[in-house]
Coordinates of C-alpha atoms in Angstrom, one line a residue:
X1 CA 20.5 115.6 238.8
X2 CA 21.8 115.1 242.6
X3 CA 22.9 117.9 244.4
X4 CA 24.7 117.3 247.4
X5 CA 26.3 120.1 249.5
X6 CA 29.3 120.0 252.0
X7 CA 29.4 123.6 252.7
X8 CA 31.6 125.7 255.6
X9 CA 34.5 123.4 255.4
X10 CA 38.1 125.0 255.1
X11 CA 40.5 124.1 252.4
X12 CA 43.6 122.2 253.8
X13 CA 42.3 121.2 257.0
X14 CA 43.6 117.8 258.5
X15 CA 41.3 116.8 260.6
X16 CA 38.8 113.9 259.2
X17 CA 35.9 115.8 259.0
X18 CA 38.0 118.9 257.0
X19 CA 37.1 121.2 260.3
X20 CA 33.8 121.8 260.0
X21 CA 33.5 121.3 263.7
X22 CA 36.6 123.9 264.8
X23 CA 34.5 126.1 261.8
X24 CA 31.3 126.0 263.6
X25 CA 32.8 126.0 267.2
X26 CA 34.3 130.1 265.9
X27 CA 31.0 130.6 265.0
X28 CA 29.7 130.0 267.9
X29 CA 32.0 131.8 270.0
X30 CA 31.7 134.9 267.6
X31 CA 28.1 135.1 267.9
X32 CA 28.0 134.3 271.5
X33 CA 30.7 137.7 272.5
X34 CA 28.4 139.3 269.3
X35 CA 24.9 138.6 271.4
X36 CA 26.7 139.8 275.0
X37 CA 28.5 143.0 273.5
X38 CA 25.2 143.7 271.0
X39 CA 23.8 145.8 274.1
X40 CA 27.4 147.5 275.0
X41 CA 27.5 149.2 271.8
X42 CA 24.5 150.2 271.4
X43 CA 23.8 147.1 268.4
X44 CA 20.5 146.1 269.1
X45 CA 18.8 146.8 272.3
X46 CA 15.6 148.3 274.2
X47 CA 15.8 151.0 276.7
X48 CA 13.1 151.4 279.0
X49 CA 14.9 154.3 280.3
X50 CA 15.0 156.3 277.5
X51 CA 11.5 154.8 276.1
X52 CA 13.2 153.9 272.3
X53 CA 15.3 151.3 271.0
X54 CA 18.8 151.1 269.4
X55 CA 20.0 149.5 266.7
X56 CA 23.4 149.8 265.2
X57 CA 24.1 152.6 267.3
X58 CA 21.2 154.6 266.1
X59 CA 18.8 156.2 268.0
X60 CA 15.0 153.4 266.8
X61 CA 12.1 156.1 267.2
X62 CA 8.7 155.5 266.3
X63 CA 7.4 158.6 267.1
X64 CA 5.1 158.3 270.2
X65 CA 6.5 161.3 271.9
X66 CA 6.2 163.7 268.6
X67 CA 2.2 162.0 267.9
X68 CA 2.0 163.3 272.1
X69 CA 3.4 166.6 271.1
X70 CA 0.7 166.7 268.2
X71 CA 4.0 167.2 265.9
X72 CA 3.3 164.5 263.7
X73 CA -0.2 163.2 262.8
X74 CA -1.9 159.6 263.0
X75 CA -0.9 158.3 259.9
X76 CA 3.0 159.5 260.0
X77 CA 2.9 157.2 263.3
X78 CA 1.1 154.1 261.8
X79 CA 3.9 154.5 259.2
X80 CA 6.4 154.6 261.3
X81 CA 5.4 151.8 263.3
X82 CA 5.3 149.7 260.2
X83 CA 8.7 151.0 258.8
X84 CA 10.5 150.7 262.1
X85 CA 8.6 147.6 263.9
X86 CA 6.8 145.3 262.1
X87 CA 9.1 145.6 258.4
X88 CA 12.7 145.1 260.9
X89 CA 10.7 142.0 262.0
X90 CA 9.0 140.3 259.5
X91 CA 12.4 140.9 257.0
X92 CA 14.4 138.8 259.8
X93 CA 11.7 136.3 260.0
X94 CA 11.5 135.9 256.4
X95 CA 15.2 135.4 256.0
X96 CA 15.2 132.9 259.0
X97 CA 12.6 131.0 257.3
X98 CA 14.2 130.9 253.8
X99 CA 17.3 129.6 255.4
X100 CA 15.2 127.0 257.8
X101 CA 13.0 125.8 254.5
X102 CA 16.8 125.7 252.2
X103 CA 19.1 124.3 254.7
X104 CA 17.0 123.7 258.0
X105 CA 18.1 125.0 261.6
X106 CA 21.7 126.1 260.9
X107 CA 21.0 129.3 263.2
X108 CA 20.6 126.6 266.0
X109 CA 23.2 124.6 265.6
X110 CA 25.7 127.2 264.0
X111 CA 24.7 130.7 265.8
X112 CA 22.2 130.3 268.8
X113 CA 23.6 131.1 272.2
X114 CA 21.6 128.9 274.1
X115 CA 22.4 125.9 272.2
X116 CA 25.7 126.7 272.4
X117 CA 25.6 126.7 276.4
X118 CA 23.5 123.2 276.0
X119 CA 26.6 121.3 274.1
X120 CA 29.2 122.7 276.5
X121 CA 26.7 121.5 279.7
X122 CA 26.5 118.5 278.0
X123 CA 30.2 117.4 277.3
X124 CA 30.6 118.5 281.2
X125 CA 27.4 116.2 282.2
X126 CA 29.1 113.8 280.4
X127 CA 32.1 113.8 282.2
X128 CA 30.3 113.8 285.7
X129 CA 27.1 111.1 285.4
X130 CA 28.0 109.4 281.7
X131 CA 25.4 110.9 280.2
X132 CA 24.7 114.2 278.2
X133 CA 21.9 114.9 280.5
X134 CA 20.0 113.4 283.6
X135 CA 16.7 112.2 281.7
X136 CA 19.2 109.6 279.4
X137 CA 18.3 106.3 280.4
X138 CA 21.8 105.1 279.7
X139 CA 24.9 106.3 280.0
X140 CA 27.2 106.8 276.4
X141 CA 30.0 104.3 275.7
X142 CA 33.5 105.2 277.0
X143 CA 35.2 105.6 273.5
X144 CA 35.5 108.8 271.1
X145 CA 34.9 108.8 267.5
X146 CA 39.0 109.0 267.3
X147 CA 39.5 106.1 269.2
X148 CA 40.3 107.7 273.0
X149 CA 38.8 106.6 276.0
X150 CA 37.3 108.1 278.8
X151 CA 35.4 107.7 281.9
X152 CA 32.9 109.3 284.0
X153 CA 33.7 111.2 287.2
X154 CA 31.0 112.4 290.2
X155 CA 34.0 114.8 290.6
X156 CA 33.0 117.2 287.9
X157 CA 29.8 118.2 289.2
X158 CA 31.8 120.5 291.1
X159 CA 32.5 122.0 287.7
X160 CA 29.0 121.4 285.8
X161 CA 26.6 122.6 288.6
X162 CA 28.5 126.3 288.8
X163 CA 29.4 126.0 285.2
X164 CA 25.7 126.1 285.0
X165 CA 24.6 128.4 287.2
X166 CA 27.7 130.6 285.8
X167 CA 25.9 130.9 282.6
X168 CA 22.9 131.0 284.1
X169 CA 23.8 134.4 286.0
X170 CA 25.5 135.8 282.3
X171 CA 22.4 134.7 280.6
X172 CA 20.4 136.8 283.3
X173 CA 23.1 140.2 283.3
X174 CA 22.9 140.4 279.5
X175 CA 19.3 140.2 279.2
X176 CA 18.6 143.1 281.8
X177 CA 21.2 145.1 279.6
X178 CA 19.1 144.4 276.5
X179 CA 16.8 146.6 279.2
X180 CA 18.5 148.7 280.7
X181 CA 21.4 151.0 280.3
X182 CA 24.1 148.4 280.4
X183 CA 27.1 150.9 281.9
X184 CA 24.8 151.8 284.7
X185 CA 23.9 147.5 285.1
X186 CA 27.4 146.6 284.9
X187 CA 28.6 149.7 287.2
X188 CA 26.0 148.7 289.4
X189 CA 27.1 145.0 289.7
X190 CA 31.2 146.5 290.0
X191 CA 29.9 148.1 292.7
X192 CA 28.2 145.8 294.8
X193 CA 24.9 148.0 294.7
X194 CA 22.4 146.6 292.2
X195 CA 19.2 148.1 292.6
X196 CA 16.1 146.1 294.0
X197 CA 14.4 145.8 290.6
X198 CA 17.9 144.5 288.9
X199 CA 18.4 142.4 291.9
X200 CA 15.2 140.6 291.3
X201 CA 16.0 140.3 287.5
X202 CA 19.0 138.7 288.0
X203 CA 18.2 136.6 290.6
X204 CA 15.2 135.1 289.2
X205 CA 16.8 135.0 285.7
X206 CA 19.7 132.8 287.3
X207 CA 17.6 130.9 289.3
X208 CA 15.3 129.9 286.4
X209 CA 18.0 129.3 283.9
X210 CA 20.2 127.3 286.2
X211 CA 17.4 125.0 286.5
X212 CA 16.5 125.1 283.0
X213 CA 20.3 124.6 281.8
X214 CA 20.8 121.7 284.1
X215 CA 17.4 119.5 284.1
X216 CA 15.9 121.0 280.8
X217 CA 18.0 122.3 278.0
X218 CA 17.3 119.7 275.8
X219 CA 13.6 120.2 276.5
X220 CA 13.6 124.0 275.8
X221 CA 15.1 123.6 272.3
X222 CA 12.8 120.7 271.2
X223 CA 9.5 121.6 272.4
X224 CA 9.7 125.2 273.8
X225 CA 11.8 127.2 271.3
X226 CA 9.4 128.9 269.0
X227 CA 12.2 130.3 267.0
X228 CA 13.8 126.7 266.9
X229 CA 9.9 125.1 266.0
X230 CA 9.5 127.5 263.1
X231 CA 12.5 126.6 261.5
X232 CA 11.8 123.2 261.7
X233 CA 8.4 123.7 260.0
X234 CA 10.1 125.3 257.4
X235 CA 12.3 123.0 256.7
X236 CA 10.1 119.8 256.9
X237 CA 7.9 122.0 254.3
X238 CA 10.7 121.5 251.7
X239 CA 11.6 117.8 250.5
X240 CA 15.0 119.2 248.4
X241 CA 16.1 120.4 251.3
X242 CA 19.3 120.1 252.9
X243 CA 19.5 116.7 255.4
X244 CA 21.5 114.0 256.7
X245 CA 21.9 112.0 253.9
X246 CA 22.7 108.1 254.9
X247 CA 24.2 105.7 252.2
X248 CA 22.1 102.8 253.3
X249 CA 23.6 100.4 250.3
X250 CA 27.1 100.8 252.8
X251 CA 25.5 99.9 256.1
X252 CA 27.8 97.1 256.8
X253 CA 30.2 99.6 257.3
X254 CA 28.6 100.3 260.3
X255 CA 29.0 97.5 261.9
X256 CA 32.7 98.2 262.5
X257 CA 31.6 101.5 264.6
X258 CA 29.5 101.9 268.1
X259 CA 27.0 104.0 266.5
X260 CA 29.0 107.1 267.3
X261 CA 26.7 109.5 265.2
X262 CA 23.9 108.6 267.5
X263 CA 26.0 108.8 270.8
X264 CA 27.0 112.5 269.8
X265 CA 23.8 114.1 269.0
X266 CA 23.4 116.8 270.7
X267 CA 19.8 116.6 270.4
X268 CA 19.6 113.0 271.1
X269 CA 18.5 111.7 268.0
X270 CA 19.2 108.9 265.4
X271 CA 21.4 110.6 262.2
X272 CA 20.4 107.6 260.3
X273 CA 16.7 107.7 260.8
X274 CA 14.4 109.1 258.3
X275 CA 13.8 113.2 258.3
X276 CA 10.5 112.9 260.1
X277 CA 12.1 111.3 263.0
X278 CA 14.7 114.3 262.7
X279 CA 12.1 117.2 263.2
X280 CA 14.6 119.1 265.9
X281 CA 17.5 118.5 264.1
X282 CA 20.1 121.5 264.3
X283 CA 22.4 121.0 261.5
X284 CA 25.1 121.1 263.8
X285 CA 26.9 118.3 261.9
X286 CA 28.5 116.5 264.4
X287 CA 26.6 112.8 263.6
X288 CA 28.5 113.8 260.2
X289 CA 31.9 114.3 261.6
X290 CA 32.1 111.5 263.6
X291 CA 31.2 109.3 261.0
X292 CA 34.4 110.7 258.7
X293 CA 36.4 110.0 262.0
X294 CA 35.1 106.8 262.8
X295 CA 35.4 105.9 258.8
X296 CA 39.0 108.0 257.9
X297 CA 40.7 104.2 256.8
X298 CA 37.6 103.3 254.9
X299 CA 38.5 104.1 251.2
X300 CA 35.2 104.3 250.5
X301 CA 34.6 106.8 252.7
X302 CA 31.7 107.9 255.4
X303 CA 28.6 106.9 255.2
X304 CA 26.8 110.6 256.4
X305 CA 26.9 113.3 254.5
X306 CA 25.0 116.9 253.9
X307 CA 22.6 116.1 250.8
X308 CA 20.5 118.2 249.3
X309 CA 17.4 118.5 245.6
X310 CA 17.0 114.9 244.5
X311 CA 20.3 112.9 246.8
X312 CA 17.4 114.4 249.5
X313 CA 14.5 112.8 248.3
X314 CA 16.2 109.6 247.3
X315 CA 17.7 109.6 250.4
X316 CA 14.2 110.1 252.4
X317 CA 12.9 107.4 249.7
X318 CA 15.5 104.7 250.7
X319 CA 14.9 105.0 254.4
X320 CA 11.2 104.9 254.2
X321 CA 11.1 101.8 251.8
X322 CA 13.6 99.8 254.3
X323 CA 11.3 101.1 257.5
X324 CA 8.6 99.3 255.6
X325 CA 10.7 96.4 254.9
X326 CA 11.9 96.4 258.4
X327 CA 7.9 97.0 260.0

């Protein structure tokens, strides 16, 4: 028995894809303020000051100081070392991977504030060179999924470069909080009177990460994001799991469209391709979105779609028997 799965979608939407793509744009934003207040409050951070770590506004002691003091012995530290270090870490882990191996790298595509930064660079890139990035050897059509036109305009790197290097210089600010005390960063940056250790943190964290958000975003979360790699191991590991399903038997339908699932990838990648070929996908949904756009009149229907136990391995069956055909 198929399964197929169309989940985070609001009931009553009107758009054509039933919101999934305002859904995950919330999400996005939620976790984004979530990972830039997490060190305000005292959520989760590391404070070399105070030589322990937070977490949830809690006090995260191992127990150096007391082993020091000769107040606790050997084993009481090893234990707490395993209760408070390595368990908080291999739990999250686990769960990352259950959810990679079930449904593949939602956490990228849904939570991650990197890749959140990389699809807002892009749609800006977009707008200044035609393409999502620099290293695209063509530039995308002129046409939305809905129909609207557009065109490209040198006139917004004077947005995209310090729209870079703006998130660049957060990027930098809020990991140094994740450091430090982050009342005594941010009163330092008020003030005009960072110290000379914060002033080299930020200033080669911005420098770094403006480079790396305008030439190699992209780059980063296909070949350099160990979190993003071992969720995509996890998830090639498991054929029911969830992927973009394509209903090959329909491709003429296609021919009406411009390919705008592959034109909107923010990963540059083919939707329609077999999973293999998919490796860094980040479940992010939009291939699927603008194929319900591009496809609302059709009374069939679009031709992507989330699929998941047996739709997934006929899907991945189908694609490999036509690349066959096709080779």
């Amino acid at each position: 028995m198929s399964e197929r799965i169309i989940p985070i979608i609001p009931a009553g939407s009107g758009a054509p894809d039933g919101g999934r793509q305002r859904t995950r744009l919330w999400a996005q934003i939620s976790f984004f303020v979530l990972f830039v207040l997490a060190p305000v409050f005292d959520l989760l951070r590391y404070d070399l000051v105070a030589g322990h770590a937070w977490f949830l506004g809690m006090e995260w002691r191992v127990g150096l100081a007391d082993y020091s003091a000769g107040l606790i012995g050997l084993g009481q530290l090893w234990t707490n070392i395993g209760l408070k270090i390595f368990l908080p870490i291999l739990g999250t882990g686990a769960v990352l991977i259950w959810v990679s191996w079930k449904w593949g790298r939602l956490y990228c595509g849904w939570l991650c504030p990197h890749f959140s930064v990389v699809e807002t660079i892009n749609q800006f890139m977009r707008r200044a060179t035609g393409k999502p990035s620099v290293w695209e050897k063509r530039a995308l059509p002129t046409r939305e999924p809905d129909g609207t036109t557009w065109r490209a305009d040198p006139r917004w790197w004077f947005i995209t470069a310090p729209l870079a290097v703006g998130f660049a210089f957060v990027w930098a600010v809020v990991l140094l909080t994740y450091l430090l005390p982050p009342f005594e960063v941010y009163s330092n940056l008020l003030a005009g009177t960072p110290t000379r250790n914060q002033f080299i943190f930020i200033t080669a964290g911005t420098v770094v990460l403006s480079a790396e958000f305008l030439f190699a975003r992209h780059l980063f979360c296909r070949f350099a994001c160990a979190v993003g790699l071992f969720q995509s191991l996890a998830w090639m590991g498991n054929r029911d799991a969830m992927v973009v399903g394509f209903e090959r038997k329909r491709g003429a339908d296609c021919n009406d469209c411009y390919s705008a699932c592959d034109h909107v990838c923010p990963m540059r990648l083919k939707p329609r391709n077999i999973k293999r070929q998919m490796f860094t996908c980040t479940q992010c949904a939009q291939c699927i979105s603008a194929c319900a756009t591009t496809q609302k009149d059709n009374p069939n229907g679009p031709l992507l779609s989330w699929v998941s136990g047996e739709a997934a391995r006929q899907n991945e069956a189908g694609l490999r028997a036509s690349t066959k055909v096709r080779s």
